[in-house]
Amino acid sequence: MLFRDAYSKKKGAQASRLLAQAQSLLQPPSLDAEAGKAGGEAGGEASQAADKALELLQDLVQDYKRTKASGMGRILLGQLYYEKGDYDAAILAYDAFLKRKDDRAELTAMAWEGLAYSHEAKQDYAQAAICYEKLSQMPLAQIQAWAYMGKARCYERLGEHEKALEAYRALLADQPQHPAAPEARASIASIGPSLEEAGASR
């Protein structure tokens, strides 16, 4: 038992170091460092750093699957894949995190948000709406309103305007002072009359 605990702690420490190295590579450069380099050189270095971080994160989630650090590693891996335009790989990374049933609400919200964005980027609006719905159910008030907006946006793309209206109204009922509230009101004002006209013409 003692040997197993020591081994587990060692693996956890190694995983944490890998995660820290990847996070360090993903930190934006300081303004002073940026000012001293030409735009192309700075961009090239950032791309190389992202590629190296990707390798570290791939090693982390492959070799240290059972560590807590690997959970955050999957989230960062999903974000990197998304930024590279590899939405299928991003979806796999976020799904892998959710299957672990991690109890950290913030990371779970990030996974649902990443899934929603990735499906939306693929124009799979039905699946994106499901992910935004999951995100809106998270006990984090600051992200719920944005989840309603995302869900409404997807339903509009699908032509399901009544469901879009429901999402906008849910946002306004829960957080009428949210920064997205004016956009939600404008969308309701735009969608509502057209739905009434469609209903009257039936």
mmCIF file of C-alpha atoms in Angstrom:
data_model
loop_
_atom_site.group_PDB
_atom_site.id
_atom_site.type_symbol
_atom_site.label_atom_id
_atom_site.label_comp_id
_atom_site.label_asym_id
_atom_site.label_seq_id
_atom_site.Cartn_x
_atom_site.Cartn_y
_atom_site.Cartn_z
ATOM 1 C CA MET A 1 0.000 0.000 0.000
ATOM 2 C CA LEU A 2 2.800 2.419 0.922
ATOM 3 C CA PHE A 3 4.621 1.601 -2.311
ATOM 4 C CA ARG A 4 1.448 2.205 -4.322
ATOM 5 C CA ASP A 5 0.866 5.549 -2.615
ATOM 6 C CA ALA A 6 4.454 6.619 -3.253
ATOM 7 C CA TYR A 7 4.195 5.554 -6.896
ATOM 8 C CA SER A 8 0.911 7.430 -7.295
ATOM 9 C CA LYS A 9 2.427 10.593 -5.792
ATOM 10 C CA LYS A 10 5.447 10.301 -8.070
ATOM 11 C CA LYS A 11 3.230 9.962 -11.151
ATOM 12 C CA GLY A 12 1.147 12.925 -9.979
ATOM 13 C CA ALA A 13 4.254 15.071 -9.537
ATOM 14 C CA GLN A 14 5.576 14.112 -12.975
ATOM 15 C CA ALA A 15 2.202 14.892 -14.552
ATOM 16 C CA SER A 16 2.053 18.251 -12.812
ATOM 17 C CA ARG A 17 5.496 19.149 -14.154
ATOM 18 C CA LEU A 18 4.431 18.295 -17.701
ATOM 19 C CA LEU A 19 1.295 20.386 -17.312
ATOM 20 C CA ALA A 20 3.284 23.328 -15.933
ATOM 21 C CA GLN A 21 5.730 23.147 -18.858
ATOM 22 C CA ALA A 22 2.873 23.145 -21.363
ATOM 23 C CA GLN A 23 1.117 26.039 -19.644
ATOM 24 C CA SER A 24 4.354 28.019 -19.605
ATOM 25 C CA LEU A 25 4.728 27.554 -23.346
ATOM 26 C CA LEU A 26 1.181 28.751 -23.899
ATOM 27 C CA GLN A 27 1.640 31.966 -21.914
ATOM 28 C CA PRO A 28 1.570 35.054 -24.164
ATOM 29 C CA PRO A 29 4.943 36.798 -24.427
ATOM 30 C CA SER A 30 5.525 40.014 -22.541
ATOM 31 C CA LEU A 31 5.075 43.349 -24.312
ATOM 32 C CA ASP A 32 8.796 44.029 -24.011
ATOM 33 C CA ALA A 33 9.647 40.724 -25.674
ATOM 34 C CA GLU A 34 7.140 41.398 -28.446
ATOM 35 C CA ALA A 35 8.519 44.868 -29.069
ATOM 36 C CA GLY A 36 12.020 43.489 -29.604
ATOM 37 C CA LYS A 37 11.006 41.106 -32.390
ATOM 38 C CA ALA A 38 9.646 41.434 -35.890
ATOM 39 C CA GLY A 39 6.065 40.279 -36.357
ATOM 40 C CA GLY A 40 6.967 37.185 -38.358
ATOM 41 C CA GLU A 41 9.628 36.072 -35.903
ATOM 42 C CA ALA A 42 7.314 36.497 -32.928
ATOM 43 C CA GLY A 43 4.527 34.613 -34.708
ATOM 44 C CA GLY A 44 6.870 31.779 -35.629
ATOM 45 C CA GLU A 45 8.062 31.383 -32.066
ATOM 46 C CA ALA A 46 4.479 31.345 -30.785
ATOM 47 C CA SER A 47 3.585 28.627 -33.283
ATOM 48 C CA GLN A 48 6.604 26.538 -32.269
ATOM 49 C CA ALA A 49 5.720 26.967 -28.596
ATOM 50 C CA ALA A 50 2.149 25.848 -29.270
ATOM 51 C CA ASP A 51 3.413 22.775 -31.166
ATOM 52 C CA LYS A 52 5.734 21.866 -28.288
ATOM 53 C CA ALA A 53 2.915 22.372 -25.774
ATOM 54 C CA LEU A 54 0.726 20.098 -27.890
ATOM 55 C CA GLU A 55 3.346 17.337 -27.714
ATOM 56 C CA LEU A 56 3.671 17.703 -23.940
ATOM 57 C CA LEU A 57 -0.091 17.589 -23.459
ATOM 58 C CA GLN A 58 -0.415 14.524 -25.687
ATOM 59 C CA ASP A 59 2.213 12.785 -23.543
ATOM 60 C CA LEU A 60 0.438 13.912 -20.383
ATOM 61 C CA VAL A 61 -2.981 12.517 -21.273
ATOM 62 C CA GLN A 62 -1.478 9.319 -22.714
ATOM 63 C CA ASP A 63 1.059 8.432 -20.008
ATOM 64 C CA TYR A 64 -0.569 9.926 -16.902
ATOM 65 C CA LYS A 65 -4.254 9.193 -17.523
ATOM 66 C CA ARG A 66 -5.233 8.748 -13.885
ATOM 67 C CA THR A 67 -3.706 11.954 -12.534
ATOM 68 C CA LYS A 68 -5.614 15.152 -11.801
ATOM 69 C CA ALA A 69 -3.213 17.080 -14.021
ATOM 70 C CA SER A 70 -4.348 15.041 -17.017
ATOM 71 C CA GLY A 71 -7.846 16.503 -16.628
ATOM 72 C CA MET A 72 -6.604 20.031 -17.185
ATOM 73 C CA GLY A 73 -4.331 18.621 -19.877
ATOM 74 C CA ARG A 74 -7.319 17.386 -21.852
ATOM 75 C CA ILE A 75 -8.994 20.788 -21.622
ATOM 76 C CA LEU A 76 -5.861 22.556 -22.901
ATOM 77 C CA LEU A 77 -5.435 19.920 -25.589
ATOM 78 C CA GLY A 78 -8.995 20.557 -26.765
ATOM 79 C CA GLN A 79 -8.353 24.289 -26.877
ATOM 80 C CA LEU A 80 -5.171 23.848 -28.907
ATOM 81 C CA TYR A 81 -6.866 21.544 -31.406
ATOM 82 C CA TYR A 82 -9.740 24.023 -31.708
ATOM 83 C CA GLU A 83 -7.345 26.903 -32.382
ATOM 84 C CA LYS A 84 -5.646 24.807 -35.079
ATOM 85 C CA GLY A 85 -9.015 24.144 -36.723
ATOM 86 C CA ASP A 86 -8.939 20.417 -35.926
ATOM 87 C CA TYR A 87 -12.451 20.325 -34.500
ATOM 88 C CA ASP A 88 -12.789 16.537 -34.516
ATOM 89 C CA ALA A 89 -9.664 16.170 -32.379
ATOM 90 C CA ALA A 90 -10.917 18.913 -30.064
ATOM 91 C CA ILE A 91 -14.210 17.071 -29.618
ATOM 92 C CA LEU A 92 -12.371 13.854 -28.760
ATOM 93 C CA ALA A 93 -10.266 15.658 -26.141
ATOM 94 C CA TYR A 94 -13.264 17.301 -24.475
ATOM 95 C CA ASP A 95 -15.279 14.066 -24.587
ATOM 96 C CA ALA A 96 -12.383 12.210 -22.947
ATOM 97 C CA PHE A 97 -12.421 14.719 -20.104
ATOM 98 C CA LEU A 98 -16.182 14.418 -19.564
ATOM 99 C CA LYS A 99 -16.039 10.605 -19.532
ATOM 100 C CA ARG A 100 -13.730 10.815 -16.515
ATOM 101 C CA LYS A 101 -16.543 12.519 -14.543
ATOM 102 C CA ASP A 102 -14.172 15.082 -13.030
ATOM 103 C CA ASP A 103 -15.764 16.897 -10.087
ATOM 104 C CA ARG A 104 -14.234 20.306 -10.880
ATOM 105 C CA ALA A 105 -17.186 22.407 -12.072
ATOM 106 C CA GLU A 106 -15.043 25.020 -13.823
ATOM 107 C CA LEU A 107 -13.238 22.431 -15.932
ATOM 108 C CA THR A 108 -16.481 20.619 -16.711
ATOM 109 C CA ALA A 109 -17.973 23.911 -17.909
ATOM 110 C CA MET A 110 -14.902 24.531 -20.060
ATOM 111 C CA ALA A 111 -15.320 21.079 -21.616
ATOM 112 C CA TRP A 112 -19.002 21.634 -22.472
ATOM 113 C CA GLU A 113 -18.185 25.088 -23.829
ATOM 114 C CA GLY A 114 -15.339 23.704 -25.938
ATOM 115 C CA LEU A 115 -17.587 20.959 -27.279
ATOM 116 C CA ALA A 116 -20.279 23.486 -28.154
ATOM 117 C CA TYR A 117 -17.838 25.751 -29.996
ATOM 118 C CA SER A 118 -16.284 22.811 -31.837
ATOM 119 C CA HIS A 119 -19.631 21.421 -33.016
ATOM 120 C CA GLU A 120 -20.761 24.913 -33.983
ATOM 121 C CA ALA A 121 -17.568 25.425 -35.981
ATOM 122 C CA LYS A 122 -18.404 22.198 -37.842
ATOM 123 C CA GLN A 123 -21.890 23.605 -38.471
ATOM 124 C CA ASP A 124 -23.385 20.756 -36.453
ATOM 125 C CA TYR A 125 -25.810 23.160 -34.818
ATOM 126 C CA ALA A 126 -28.096 20.494 -33.351
ATOM 127 C CA GLN A 127 -25.257 18.914 -31.370
ATOM 128 C CA ALA A 128 -23.874 22.327 -30.439
ATOM 129 C CA ALA A 129 -27.279 23.317 -29.030
ATOM 130 C CA ILE A 130 -27.268 20.185 -26.848
ATOM 131 C CA CYS A 131 -23.830 21.117 -25.498
ATOM 132 C CA TYR A 132 -24.911 24.703 -24.822
ATOM 133 C CA GLU A 133 -27.937 23.307 -22.962
ATOM 134 C CA LYS A 134 -25.606 21.234 -20.759
ATOM 135 C CA LEU A 135 -23.483 24.336 -20.184
ATOM 136 C CA SER A 136 -26.540 26.391 -19.181
ATOM 137 C CA GLN A 137 -27.274 23.818 -16.457
ATOM 138 C CA MET A 138 -23.884 24.265 -14.801
ATOM 139 C CA PRO A 139 -23.996 25.996 -11.378
ATOM 140 C CA LEU A 140 -21.886 28.901 -12.635
ATOM 141 C CA ALA A 141 -24.000 32.004 -13.165
ATOM 142 C CA GLN A 142 -21.328 33.831 -15.157
ATOM 143 C CA ILE A 143 -21.439 31.314 -17.997
ATOM 144 C CA GLN A 144 -25.145 30.463 -18.058
ATOM 145 C CA ALA A 145 -26.182 33.560 -20.003
ATOM 146 C CA TRP A 146 -23.545 32.970 -22.690
ATOM 147 C CA ALA A 147 -24.769 29.374 -22.907
ATOM 148 C CA TYR A 148 -28.324 30.604 -23.543
ATOM 149 C CA MET A 149 -26.997 32.914 -26.263
ATOM 150 C CA GLY A 150 -25.107 30.080 -27.910
ATOM 151 C CA LYS A 151 -28.123 27.800 -27.762
ATOM 152 C CA ALA A 152 -30.385 30.486 -29.237
ATOM 153 C CA ARG A 153 -27.870 31.201 -31.999
ATOM 154 C CA CYS A 154 -27.785 27.507 -32.966
ATOM 155 C CA TYR A 155 -31.564 27.207 -32.975
ATOM 156 C CA GLU A 156 -31.775 30.237 -35.248
ATOM 157 C CA ARG A 157 -29.332 28.543 -37.633
ATOM 158 C CA LEU A 158 -31.546 25.459 -37.566
ATOM 159 C CA GLY A 159 -34.646 27.550 -38.292
ATOM 160 C CA GLU A 160 -36.159 26.567 -34.930
ATOM 161 C CA HIS A 161 -37.121 30.111 -33.988
ATOM 162 C CA GLU A 162 -39.509 29.223 -31.159
ATOM 163 C CA LYS A 163 -36.720 27.379 -29.340
ATOM 164 C CA ALA A 164 -34.410 30.322 -29.993
ATOM 165 C CA LEU A 165 -36.963 32.662 -28.422
ATOM 166 C CA GLU A 166 -37.219 30.380 -25.390
ATOM 167 C CA ALA A 167 -33.456 30.558 -24.891
ATOM 168 C CA TYR A 168 -33.359 34.353 -25.222
ATOM 169 C CA ARG A 169 -36.236 34.701 -22.763
ATOM 170 C CA ALA A 170 -34.574 32.333 -20.308
ATOM 171 C CA LEU A 171 -31.480 34.541 -20.346
ATOM 172 C CA LEU A 172 -33.544 37.665 -19.664
ATOM 173 C CA ALA A 173 -35.517 35.959 -16.899
ATOM 174 C CA ASP A 174 -32.366 34.776 -15.126
ATOM 175 C CA GLN A 175 -30.007 37.703 -15.748
ATOM 176 C CA PRO A 176 -31.814 40.787 -17.121
ATOM 177 C CA GLN A 177 -28.731 42.991 -16.533
ATOM 178 C CA HIS A 178 -26.246 40.698 -18.265
ATOM 179 C CA PRO A 179 -24.091 42.314 -21.009
ATOM 180 C CA ALA A 180 -25.766 40.001 -23.544
ATOM 181 C CA ALA A 181 -29.271 41.091 -22.508
ATOM 182 C CA PRO A 182 -29.566 43.938 -25.089
ATOM 183 C CA GLU A 183 -28.664 41.525 -27.890
ATOM 184 C CA ALA A 184 -31.222 39.029 -26.580
ATOM 185 C CA ARG A 185 -33.937 41.717 -26.513
ATOM 186 C CA ALA A 186 -33.058 42.809 -30.049
ATOM 187 C CA SER A 187 -33.248 39.213 -31.258
ATOM 188 C CA ILE A 188 -36.639 38.732 -29.605
ATOM 189 C CA ALA A 189 -37.883 41.911 -31.253
ATOM 190 C CA SER A 190 -36.636 40.618 -34.607
ATOM 191 C CA ILE A 191 -37.864 37.024 -34.352
ATOM 192 C CA GLY A 192 -41.133 37.526 -32.472
ATOM 193 C CA PRO A 193 -43.125 39.432 -35.113
ATOM 194 C CA SER A 194 -42.080 37.078 -37.915
ATOM 195 C CA LEU A 195 -43.286 34.112 -35.875
ATOM 196 C CA GLU A 196 -46.599 35.835 -35.194
ATOM 197 C CA GLU A 197 -47.007 36.550 -38.901
ATOM 198 C CA ALA A 198 -46.230 32.939 -39.761
ATOM 199 C CA GLY A 199 -48.777 31.750 -37.198
ATOM 200 C CA ALA A 200 -51.448 34.132 -38.534
ATOM 201 C CA SER A 201 -50.942 32.932 -42.098
ATOM 202 C CA ARG A 202 -51.572 29.288 -41.246
#
